[in-house]
Tab-separated table of C-alpha atoms and ligand atoms in Angstrom:
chain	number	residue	atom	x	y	z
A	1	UNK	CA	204.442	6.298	67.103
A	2	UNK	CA	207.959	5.679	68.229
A	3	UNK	CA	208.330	5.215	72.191
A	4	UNK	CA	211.035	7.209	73.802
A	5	UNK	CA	212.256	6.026	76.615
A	6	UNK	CA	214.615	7.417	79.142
A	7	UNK	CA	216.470	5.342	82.030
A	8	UNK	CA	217.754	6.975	85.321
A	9	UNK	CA	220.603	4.652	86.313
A	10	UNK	CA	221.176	5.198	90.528
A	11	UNK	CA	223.777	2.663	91.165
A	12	UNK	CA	227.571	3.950	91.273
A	13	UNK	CA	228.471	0.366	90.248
A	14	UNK	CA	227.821	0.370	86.144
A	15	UNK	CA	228.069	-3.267	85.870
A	16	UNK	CA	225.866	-3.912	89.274
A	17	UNK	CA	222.656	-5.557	89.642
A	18	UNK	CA	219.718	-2.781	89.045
A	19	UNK	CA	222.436	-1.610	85.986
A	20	UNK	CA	221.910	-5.231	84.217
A	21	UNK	CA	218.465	-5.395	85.041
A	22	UNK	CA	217.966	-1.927	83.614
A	23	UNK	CA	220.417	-2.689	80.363
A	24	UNK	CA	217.590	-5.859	79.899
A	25	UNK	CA	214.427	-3.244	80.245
A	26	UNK	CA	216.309	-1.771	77.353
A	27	UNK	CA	216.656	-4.687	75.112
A	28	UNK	CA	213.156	-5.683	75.712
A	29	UNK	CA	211.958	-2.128	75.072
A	30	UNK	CA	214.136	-2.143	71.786
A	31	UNK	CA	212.648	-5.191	70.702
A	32	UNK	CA	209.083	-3.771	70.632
A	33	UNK	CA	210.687	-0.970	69.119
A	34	UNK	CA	211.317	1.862	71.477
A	35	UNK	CA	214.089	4.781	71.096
A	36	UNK	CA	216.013	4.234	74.982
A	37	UNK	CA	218.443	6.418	76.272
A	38	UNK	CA	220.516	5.283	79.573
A	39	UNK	CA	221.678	7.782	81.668
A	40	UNK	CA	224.467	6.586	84.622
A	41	UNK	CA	223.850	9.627	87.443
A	42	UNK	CA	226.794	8.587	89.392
A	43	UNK	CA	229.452	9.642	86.295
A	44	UNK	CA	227.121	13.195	85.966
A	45	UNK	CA	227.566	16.484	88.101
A	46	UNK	CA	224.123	17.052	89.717
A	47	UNK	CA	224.049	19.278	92.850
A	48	UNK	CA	221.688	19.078	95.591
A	49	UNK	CA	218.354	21.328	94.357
A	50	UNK	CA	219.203	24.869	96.786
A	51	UNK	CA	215.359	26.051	97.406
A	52	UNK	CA	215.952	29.284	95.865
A	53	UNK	CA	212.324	29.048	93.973
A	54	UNK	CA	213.699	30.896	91.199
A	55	UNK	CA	212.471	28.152	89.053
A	56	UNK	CA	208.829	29.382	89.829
A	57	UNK	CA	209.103	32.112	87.255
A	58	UNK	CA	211.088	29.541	84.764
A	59	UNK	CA	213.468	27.295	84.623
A	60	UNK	CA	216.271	25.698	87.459
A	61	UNK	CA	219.400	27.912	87.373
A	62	UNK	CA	221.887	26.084	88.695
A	63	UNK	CA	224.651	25.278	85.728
A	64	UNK	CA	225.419	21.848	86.045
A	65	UNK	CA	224.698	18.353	84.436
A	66	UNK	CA	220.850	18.186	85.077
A	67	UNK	CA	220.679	21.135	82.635
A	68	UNK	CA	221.244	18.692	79.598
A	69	UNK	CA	219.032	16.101	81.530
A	70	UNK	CA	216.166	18.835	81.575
A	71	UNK	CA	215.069	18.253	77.572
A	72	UNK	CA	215.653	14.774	77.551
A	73	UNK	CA	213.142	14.284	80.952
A	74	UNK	CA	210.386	16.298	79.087
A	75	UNK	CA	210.680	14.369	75.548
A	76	UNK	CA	210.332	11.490	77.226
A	77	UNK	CA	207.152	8.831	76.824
A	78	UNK	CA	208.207	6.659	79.745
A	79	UNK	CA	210.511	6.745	82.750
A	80	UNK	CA	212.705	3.827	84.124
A	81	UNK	CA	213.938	4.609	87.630
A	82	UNK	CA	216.697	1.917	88.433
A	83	UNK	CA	218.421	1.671	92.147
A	84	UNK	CA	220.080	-0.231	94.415
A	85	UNK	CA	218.246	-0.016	97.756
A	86	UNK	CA	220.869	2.279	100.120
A	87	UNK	CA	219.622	2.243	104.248
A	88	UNK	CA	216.270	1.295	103.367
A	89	UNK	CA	215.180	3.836	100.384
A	90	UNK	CA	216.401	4.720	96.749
A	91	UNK	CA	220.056	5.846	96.223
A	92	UNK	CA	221.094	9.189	97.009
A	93	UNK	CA	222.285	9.621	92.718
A	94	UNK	CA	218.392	9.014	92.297
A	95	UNK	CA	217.478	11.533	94.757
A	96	UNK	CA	219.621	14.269	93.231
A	97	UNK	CA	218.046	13.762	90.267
A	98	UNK	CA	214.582	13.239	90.793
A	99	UNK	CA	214.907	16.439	93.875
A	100	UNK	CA	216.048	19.258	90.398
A	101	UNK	CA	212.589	17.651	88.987
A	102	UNK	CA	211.837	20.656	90.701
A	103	UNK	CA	213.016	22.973	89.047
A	104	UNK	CA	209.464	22.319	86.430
A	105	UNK	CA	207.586	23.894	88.633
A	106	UNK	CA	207.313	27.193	87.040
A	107	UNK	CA	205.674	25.084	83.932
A	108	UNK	CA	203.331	23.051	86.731
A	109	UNK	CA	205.036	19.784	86.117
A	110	UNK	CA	204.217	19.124	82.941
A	111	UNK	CA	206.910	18.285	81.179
A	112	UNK	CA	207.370	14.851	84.067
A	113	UNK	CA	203.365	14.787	84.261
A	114	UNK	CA	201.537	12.354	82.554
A	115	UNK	CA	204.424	10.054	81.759
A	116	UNK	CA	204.347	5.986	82.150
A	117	UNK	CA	207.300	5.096	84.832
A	118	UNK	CA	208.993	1.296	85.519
A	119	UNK	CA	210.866	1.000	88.483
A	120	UNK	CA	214.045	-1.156	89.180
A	121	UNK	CA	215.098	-2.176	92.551
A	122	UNK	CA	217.704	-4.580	93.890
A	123	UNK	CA	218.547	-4.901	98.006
A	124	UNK	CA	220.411	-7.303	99.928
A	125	UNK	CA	218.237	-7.951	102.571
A	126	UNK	CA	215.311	-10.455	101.877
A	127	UNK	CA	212.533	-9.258	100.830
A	128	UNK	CA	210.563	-5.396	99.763
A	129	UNK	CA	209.807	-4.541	103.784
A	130	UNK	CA	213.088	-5.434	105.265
A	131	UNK	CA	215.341	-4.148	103.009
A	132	UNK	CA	213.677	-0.952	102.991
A	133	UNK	CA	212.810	-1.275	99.094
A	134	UNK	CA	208.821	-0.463	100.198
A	135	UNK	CA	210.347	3.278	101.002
A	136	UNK	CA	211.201	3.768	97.630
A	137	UNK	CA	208.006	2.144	96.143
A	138	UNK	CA	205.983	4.276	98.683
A	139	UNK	CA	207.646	7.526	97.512
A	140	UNK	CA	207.445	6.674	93.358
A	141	UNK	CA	203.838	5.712	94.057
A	142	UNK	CA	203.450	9.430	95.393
A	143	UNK	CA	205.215	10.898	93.132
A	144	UNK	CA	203.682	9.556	90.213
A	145	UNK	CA	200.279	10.439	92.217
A	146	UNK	CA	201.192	13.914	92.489
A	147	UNK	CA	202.649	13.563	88.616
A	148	UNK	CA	199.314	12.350	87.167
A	149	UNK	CA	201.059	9.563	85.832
A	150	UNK	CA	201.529	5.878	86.129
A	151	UNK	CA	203.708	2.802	87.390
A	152	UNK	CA	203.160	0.266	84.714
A	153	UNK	CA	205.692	-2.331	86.590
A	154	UNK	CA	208.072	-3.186	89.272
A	155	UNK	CA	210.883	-5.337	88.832
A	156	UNK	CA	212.676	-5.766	92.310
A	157	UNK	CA	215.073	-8.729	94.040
A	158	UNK	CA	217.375	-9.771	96.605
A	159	UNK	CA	220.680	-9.505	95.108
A	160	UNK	CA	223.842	-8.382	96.456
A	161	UNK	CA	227.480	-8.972	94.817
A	162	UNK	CA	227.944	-8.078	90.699
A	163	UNK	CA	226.754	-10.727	88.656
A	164	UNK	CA	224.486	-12.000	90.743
A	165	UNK	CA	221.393	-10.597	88.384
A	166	UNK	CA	223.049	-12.625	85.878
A	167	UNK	CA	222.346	-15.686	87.788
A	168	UNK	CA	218.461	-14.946	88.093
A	169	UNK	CA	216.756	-15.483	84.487
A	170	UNK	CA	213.441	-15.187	86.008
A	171	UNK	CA	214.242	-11.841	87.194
A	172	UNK	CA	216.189	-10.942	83.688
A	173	UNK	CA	212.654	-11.715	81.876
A	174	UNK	CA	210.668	-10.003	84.141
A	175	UNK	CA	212.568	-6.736	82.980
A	176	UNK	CA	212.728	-7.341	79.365
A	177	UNK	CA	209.065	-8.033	79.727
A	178	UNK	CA	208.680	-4.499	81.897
A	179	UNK	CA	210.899	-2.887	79.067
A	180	UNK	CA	208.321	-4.200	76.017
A	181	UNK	CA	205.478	-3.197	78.190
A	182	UNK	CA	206.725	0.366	78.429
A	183	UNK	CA	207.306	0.610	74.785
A	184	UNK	CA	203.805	-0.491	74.144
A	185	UNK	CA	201.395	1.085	76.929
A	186	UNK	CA	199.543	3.925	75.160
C	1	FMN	C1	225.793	2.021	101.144
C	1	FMN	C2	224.939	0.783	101.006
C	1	FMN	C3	223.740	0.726	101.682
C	1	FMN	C4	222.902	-0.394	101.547
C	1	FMN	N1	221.712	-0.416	102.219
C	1	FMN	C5	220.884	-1.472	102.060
C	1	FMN	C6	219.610	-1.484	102.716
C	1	FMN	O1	219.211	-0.571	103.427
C	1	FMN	N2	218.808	-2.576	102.526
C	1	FMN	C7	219.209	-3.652	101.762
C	1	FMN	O2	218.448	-4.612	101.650
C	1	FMN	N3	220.398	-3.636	101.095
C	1	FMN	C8	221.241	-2.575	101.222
C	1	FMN	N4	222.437	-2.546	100.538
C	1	FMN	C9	222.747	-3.636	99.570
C	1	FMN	C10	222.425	-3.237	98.115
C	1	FMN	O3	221.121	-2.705	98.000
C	1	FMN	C11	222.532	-4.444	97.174
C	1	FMN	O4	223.859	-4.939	97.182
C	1	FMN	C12	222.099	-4.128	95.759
C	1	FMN	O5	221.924	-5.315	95.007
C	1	FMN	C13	223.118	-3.256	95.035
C	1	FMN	O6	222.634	-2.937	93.753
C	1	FMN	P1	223.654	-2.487	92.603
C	1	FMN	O7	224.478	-3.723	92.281
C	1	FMN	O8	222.777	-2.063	91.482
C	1	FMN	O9	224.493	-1.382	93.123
C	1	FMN	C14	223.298	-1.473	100.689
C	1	FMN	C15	224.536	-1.397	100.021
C	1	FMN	C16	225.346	-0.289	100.175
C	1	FMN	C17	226.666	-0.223	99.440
């Protein structure tokens, strides 16, 4: 059966460093022979989820871009959550997003539940505690808790300017190996 795959892009900078790394899960998930879709949140109008609970009795009713983001989150196999690490947690485009997940609560989560997730994150500070990137893992690792689901791999690294992911192969391989291992995990 035919993966689908669907990438949450968090960085505002399309050509930055979790973007490449992100583009490369998508080659390597290609390869093994995946369907990927890439989805840049900074270029989409998602408003801050308003705690009106109206989703409880069906579905989030606020008209704006995570409406068409709603179907595509539910077909999907596998989840690739891709940021830049901004003051010491995921991006604030990621948040929006992943916040309106919220809106599935009237269907008890199942259309996120049970998925396989990959997560992306680049920081300029040296290393997972001091940039703040072990926020971010911390909350996915909840989430997916709470999700009944799983994080099949991490790819993170200290990068700061564009292009400097270009200039790390070993961290280029490590997500085109992360995208062929979520096209293949059952
Ligand atoms: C608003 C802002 C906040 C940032 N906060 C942090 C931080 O808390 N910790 C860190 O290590 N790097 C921080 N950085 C650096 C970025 O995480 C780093 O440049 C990253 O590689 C950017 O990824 P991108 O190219 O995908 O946007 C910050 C950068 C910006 C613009």
């Amino acid at each position: 059966m035919t993966k689908n795959i669907l990438i949450l892009k968090g960085s505002p900078r399309e050509k930055g460093n979790s973007a490449i790394l992100a583009e490369r899960v998508a080659t390597g998930a290609k390869e093994a022979g995946a369907q990927v879709e890439s989805i840049y949140l900074h270029g989409l109008d998602i408003r801050p989820c308003d705690g009106c609970d109206l989703c409880d009795a069906g579905e989030c009713i606020i008209e704006d871009d995570m409406q068409p983001l709603y179907p595509k989150l539910a077909a999907a196999d596998a989840i690739l959550l891709a940021s830049p690490i901004y003051w010491f947690t995921f991006s604030a485009q990621l948040k929006l997003c992943i916040d309106r997940w919220y809106g599935f609560q009237g269907h008890k989560w199942k259309e996120v539940s049970h998925k396989q997730y990959g997560v992306i994150l680049t920081y300029g500070d040296t290393d997972l505690y001091t940039s703040g990137a072990i926020n971010a893992i911390h909350t996915f690792e909840t989430m997916c808790r709470f999700l009944e689901s799983r994080i099949v791999g991490i790819v993170h690294g200290s990068l700061n300017d564009v292009g400097d992911a270009e200039k790390h192969p070993e961290l280029l391989q490590q997500a085109f190996d992360l995208g062929k291992l979520l096209a293949s995990e059952k």
